PDB file of C-alpha atoms in Angstrom:
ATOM      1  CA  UNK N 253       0.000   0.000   0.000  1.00 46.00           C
ATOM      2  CA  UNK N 254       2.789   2.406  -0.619  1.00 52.00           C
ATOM      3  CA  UNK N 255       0.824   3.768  -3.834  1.00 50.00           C
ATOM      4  CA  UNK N 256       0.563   7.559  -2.974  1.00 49.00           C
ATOM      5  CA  UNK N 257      -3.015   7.590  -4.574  1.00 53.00           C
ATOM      6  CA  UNK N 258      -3.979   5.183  -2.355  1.00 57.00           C
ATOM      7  CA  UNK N 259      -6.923   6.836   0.181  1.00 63.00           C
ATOM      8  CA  UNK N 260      -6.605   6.600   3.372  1.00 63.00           C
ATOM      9  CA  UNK N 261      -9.896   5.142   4.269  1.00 69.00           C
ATOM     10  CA  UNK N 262      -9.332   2.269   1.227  1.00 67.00           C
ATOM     11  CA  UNK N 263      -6.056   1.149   3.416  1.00 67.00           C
ATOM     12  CA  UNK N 264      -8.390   1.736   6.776  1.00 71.00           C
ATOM     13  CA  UNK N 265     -10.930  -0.476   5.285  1.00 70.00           C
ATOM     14  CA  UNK N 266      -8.634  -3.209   3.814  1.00 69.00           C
ATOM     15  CA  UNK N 267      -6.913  -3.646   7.018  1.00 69.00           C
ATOM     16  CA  UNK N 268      -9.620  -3.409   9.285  1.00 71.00           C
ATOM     17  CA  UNK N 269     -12.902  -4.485   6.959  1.00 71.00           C
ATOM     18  CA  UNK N 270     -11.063  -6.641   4.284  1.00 69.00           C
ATOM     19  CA  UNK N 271     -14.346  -8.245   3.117  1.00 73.00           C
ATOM     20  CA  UNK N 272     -16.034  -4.953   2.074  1.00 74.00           C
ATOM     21  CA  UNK N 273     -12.852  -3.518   0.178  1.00 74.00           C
ATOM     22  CA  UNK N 274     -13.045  -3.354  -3.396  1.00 78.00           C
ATOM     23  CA  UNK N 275      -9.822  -3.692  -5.196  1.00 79.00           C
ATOM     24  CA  UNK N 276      -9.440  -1.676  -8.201  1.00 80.00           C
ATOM     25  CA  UNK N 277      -5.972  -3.139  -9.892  1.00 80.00           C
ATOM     26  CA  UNK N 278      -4.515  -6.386  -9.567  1.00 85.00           C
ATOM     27  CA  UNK N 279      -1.872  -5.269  -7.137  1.00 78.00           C
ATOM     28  CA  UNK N 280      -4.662  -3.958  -4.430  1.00 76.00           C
ATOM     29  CA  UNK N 281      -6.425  -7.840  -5.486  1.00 82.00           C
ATOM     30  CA  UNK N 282      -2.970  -9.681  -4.138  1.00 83.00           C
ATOM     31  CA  UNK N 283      -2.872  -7.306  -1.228  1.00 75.00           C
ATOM     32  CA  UNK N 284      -6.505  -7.952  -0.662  1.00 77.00           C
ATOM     33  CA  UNK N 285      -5.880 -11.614  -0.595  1.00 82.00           C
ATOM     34  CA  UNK N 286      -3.112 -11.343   2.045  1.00 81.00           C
ATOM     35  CA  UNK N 287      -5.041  -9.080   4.079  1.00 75.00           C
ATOM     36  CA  UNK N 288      -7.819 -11.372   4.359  1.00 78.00           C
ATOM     37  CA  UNK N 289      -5.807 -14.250   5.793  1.00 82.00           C
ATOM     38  CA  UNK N 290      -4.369 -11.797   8.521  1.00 79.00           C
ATOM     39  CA  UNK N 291      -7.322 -10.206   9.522  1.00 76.00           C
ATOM     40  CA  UNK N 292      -8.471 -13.736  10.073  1.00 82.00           C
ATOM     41  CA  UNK N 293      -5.307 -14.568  12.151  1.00 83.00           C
ATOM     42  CA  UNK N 294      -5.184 -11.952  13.743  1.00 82.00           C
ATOM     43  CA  UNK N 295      -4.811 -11.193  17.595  1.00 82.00           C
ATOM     44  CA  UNK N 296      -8.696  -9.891  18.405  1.00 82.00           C
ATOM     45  CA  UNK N 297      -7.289  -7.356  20.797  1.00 85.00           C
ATOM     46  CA  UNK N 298      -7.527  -3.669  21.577  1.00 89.00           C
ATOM     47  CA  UNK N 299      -3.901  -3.091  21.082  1.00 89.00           C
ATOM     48  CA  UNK N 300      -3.869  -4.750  17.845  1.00 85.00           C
ATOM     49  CA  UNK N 301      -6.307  -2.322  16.960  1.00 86.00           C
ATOM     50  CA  UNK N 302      -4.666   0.186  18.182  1.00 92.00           C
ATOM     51  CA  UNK N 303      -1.567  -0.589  16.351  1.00 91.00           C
ATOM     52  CA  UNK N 304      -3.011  -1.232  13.218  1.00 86.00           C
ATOM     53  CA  UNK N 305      -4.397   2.501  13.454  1.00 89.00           C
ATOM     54  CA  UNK N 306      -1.336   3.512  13.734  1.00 93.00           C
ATOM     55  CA  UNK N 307       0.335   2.101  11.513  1.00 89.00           C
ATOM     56  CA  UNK N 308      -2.618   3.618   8.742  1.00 86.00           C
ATOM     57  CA  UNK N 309      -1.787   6.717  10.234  1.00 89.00           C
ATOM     58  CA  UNK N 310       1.805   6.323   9.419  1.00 91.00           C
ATOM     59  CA  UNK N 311       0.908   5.319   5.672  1.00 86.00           C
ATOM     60  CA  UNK N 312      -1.302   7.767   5.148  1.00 86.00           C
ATOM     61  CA  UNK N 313       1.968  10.347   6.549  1.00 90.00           C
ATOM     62  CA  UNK N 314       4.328   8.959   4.457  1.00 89.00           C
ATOM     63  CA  UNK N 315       2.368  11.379   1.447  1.00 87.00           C
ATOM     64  CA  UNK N 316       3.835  13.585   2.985  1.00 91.00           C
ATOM     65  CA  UNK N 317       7.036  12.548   1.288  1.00 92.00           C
ATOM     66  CA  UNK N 318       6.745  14.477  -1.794  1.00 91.00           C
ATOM     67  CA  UNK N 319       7.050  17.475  -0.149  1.00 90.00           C
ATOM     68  CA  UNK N 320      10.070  19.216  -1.192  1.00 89.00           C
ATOM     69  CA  UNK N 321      10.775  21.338   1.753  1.00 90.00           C
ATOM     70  CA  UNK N 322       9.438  19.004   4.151  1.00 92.00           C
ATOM     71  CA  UNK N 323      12.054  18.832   6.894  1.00 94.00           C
ATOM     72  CA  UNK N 324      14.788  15.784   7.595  1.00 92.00           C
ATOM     73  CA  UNK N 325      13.221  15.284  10.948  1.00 94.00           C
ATOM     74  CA  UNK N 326      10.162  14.909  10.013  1.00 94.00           C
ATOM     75  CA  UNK N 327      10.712  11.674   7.348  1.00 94.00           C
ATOM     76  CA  UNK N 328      12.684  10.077   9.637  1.00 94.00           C
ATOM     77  CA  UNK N 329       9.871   9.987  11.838  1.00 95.00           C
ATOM     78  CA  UNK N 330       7.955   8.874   8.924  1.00 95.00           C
ATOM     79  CA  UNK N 331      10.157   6.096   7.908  1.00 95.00           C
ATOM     80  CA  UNK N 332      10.550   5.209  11.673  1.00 95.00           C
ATOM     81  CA  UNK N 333       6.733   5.142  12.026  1.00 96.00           C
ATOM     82  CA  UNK N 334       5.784   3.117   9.157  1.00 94.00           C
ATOM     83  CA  UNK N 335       8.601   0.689   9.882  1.00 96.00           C
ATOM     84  CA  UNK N 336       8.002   0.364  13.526  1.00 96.00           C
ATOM     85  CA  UNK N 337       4.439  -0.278  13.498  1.00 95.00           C
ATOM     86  CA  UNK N 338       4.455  -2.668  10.774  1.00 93.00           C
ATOM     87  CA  UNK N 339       6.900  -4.811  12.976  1.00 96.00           C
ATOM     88  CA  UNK N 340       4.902  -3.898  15.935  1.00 95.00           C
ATOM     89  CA  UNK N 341       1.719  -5.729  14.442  1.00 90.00           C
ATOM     90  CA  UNK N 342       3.815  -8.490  13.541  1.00 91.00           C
ATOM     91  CA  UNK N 343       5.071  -9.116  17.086  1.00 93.00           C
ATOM     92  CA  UNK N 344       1.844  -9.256  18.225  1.00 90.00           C
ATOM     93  CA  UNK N 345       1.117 -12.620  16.669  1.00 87.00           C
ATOM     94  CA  UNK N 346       3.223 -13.814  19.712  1.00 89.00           C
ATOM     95  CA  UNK N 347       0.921 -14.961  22.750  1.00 83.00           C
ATOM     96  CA  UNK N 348       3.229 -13.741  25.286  1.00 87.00           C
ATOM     97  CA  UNK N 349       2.478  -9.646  26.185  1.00 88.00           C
ATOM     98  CA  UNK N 350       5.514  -7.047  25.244  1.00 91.00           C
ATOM     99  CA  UNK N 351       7.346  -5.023  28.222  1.00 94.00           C
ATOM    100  CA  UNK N 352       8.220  -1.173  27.363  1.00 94.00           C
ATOM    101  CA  UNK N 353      11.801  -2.239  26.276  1.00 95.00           C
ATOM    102  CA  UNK N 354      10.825  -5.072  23.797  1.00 95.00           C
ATOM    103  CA  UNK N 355       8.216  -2.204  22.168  1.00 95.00           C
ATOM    104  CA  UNK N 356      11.179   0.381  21.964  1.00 96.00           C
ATOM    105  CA  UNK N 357      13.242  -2.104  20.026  1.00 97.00           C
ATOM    106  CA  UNK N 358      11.078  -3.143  17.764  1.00 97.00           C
ATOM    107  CA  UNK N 359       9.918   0.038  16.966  1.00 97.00           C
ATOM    108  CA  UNK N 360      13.603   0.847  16.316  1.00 97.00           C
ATOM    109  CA  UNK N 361      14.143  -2.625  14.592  1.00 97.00           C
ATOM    110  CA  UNK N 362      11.635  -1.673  12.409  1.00 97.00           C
ATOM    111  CA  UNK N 363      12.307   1.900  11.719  1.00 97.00           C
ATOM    112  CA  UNK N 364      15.479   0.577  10.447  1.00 97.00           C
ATOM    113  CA  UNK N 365      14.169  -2.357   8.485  1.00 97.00           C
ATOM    114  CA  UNK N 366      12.003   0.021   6.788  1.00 96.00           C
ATOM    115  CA  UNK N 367      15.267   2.763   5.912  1.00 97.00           C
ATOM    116  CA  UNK N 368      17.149  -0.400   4.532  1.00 97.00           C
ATOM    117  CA  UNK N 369      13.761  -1.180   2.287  1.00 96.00           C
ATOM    118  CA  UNK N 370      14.156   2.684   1.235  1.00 96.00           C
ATOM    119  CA  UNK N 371      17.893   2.283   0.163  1.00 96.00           C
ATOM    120  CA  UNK N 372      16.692  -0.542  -1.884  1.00 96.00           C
ATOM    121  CA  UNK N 373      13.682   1.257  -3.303  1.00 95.00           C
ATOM    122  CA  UNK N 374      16.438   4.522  -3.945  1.00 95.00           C
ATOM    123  CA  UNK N 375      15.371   4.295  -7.761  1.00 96.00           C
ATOM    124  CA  UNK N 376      12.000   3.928  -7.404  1.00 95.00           C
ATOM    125  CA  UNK N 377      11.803   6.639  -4.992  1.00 95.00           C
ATOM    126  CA  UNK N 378      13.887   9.100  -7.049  1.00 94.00           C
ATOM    127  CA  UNK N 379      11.801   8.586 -10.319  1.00 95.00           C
ATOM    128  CA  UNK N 380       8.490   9.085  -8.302  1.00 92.00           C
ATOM    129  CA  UNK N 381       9.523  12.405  -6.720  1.00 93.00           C
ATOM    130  CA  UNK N 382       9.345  10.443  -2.915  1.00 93.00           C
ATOM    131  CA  UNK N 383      12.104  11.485  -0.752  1.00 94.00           C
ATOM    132  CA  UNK N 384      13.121   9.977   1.955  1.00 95.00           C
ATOM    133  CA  UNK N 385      16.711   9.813   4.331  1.00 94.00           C
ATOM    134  CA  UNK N 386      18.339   7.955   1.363  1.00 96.00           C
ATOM    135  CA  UNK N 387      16.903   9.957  -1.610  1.00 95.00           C
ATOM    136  CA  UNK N 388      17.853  13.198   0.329  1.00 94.00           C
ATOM    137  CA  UNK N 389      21.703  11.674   1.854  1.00 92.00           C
ATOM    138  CA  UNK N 390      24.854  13.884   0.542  1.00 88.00           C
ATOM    139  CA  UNK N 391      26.848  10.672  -0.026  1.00 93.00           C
ATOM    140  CA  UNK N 392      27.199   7.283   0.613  1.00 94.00           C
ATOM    141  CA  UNK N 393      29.845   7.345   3.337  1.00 96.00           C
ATOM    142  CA  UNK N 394      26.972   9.391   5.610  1.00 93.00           C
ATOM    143  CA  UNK N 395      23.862   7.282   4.424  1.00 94.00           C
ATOM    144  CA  UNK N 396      26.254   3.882   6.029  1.00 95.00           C
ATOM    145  CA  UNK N 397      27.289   6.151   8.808  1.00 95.00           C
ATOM    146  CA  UNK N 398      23.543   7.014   9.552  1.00 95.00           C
ATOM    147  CA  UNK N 399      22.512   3.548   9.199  1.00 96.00           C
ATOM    148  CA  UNK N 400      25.161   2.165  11.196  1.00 97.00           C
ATOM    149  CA  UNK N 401      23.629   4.298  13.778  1.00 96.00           C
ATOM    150  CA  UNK N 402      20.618   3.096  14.129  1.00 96.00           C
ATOM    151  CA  UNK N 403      21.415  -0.350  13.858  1.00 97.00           C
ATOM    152  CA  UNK N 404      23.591   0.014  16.835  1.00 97.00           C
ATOM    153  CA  UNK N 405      20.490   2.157  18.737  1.00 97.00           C
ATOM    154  CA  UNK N 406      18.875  -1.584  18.919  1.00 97.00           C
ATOM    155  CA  UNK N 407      21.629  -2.760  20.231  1.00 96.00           C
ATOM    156  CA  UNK N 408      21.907  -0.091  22.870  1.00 96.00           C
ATOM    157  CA  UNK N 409      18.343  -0.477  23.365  1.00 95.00           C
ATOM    158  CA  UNK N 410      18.579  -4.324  24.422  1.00 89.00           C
ATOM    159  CA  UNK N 411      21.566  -3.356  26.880  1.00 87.00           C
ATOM    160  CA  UNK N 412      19.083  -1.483  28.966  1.00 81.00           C
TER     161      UNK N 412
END
């Protein structure tokens, strides 16, 4: 769901309502599809719900990405967002509950998962006018510094 024409309420209704969403391409059919079996797997709890907002919220933010003056901070709260949530609902397919610590990780964990997925997407994301920490980096040798960084924040996170 990372098309930018994408409503919000279509990805609020395929997540949450996946029988009464209409696919109009054959991507949003396969996503469908895959939705379906989650929502049907899925943990019927408040913070799932909860999480699952969010992480619509954070999608719907990330259109924010074509903004051209649109501040560093603020998409790599995007990409930290999207990233973390997605792993966040994920997590929650475990039966055991999450302390504070385990959620700060793998909101971290998945902040960075998601910048790694935008340094492979760098082409896409250039051609489509979406700009991101990669698409926006100076040079390579301070994209792998700010990477390395927060790769070692999870680290630093578990010593806690």
């Amino acid at each position: 769901f990372d098309n930018q024409t994408l409503k919000h309420e279509n990805i609020q209704s395929a997540l949450f309502d996946p029988t009464n969403f209409s696919p109009t391409h054959k991507m949003e059919s396969l996503s469908l599809t895959l939705l379906q079996r989650l929502h049907a797997l899925a943990p019927k709890t408040v913070e799932w719900q909860t999480i699952a907002h969010q992480l619509t919220e954070a999608q719907a933010e990330s259109c924010k990405q074509t903004v051209l003056n649109l501040p560093l901070a603020e998409l790599n709260q995007i990409m930290f967002k999207k990233g973390g949530y997605a792993l966040w609902m994920t997590r929650l397919f475990l039966d055991h509950p999450m302390s504070d610590a385990e959620s700060k990780v793998v909101m971290q964990m998945g902040g960075a998962i998601q910048f790694m997925d935008d340094i492979l997407d760098i082409r896409e994301d250039l051609n489509a006018g979406i700009r991101t920490l990669v698409t926006e980096s100076i040079d390579i040798q301070s994209l792998m510094n700010d990477y390395h960084n927060e790769i070692q924040k999870i680290f630093d996170l578990r010593a806690r």
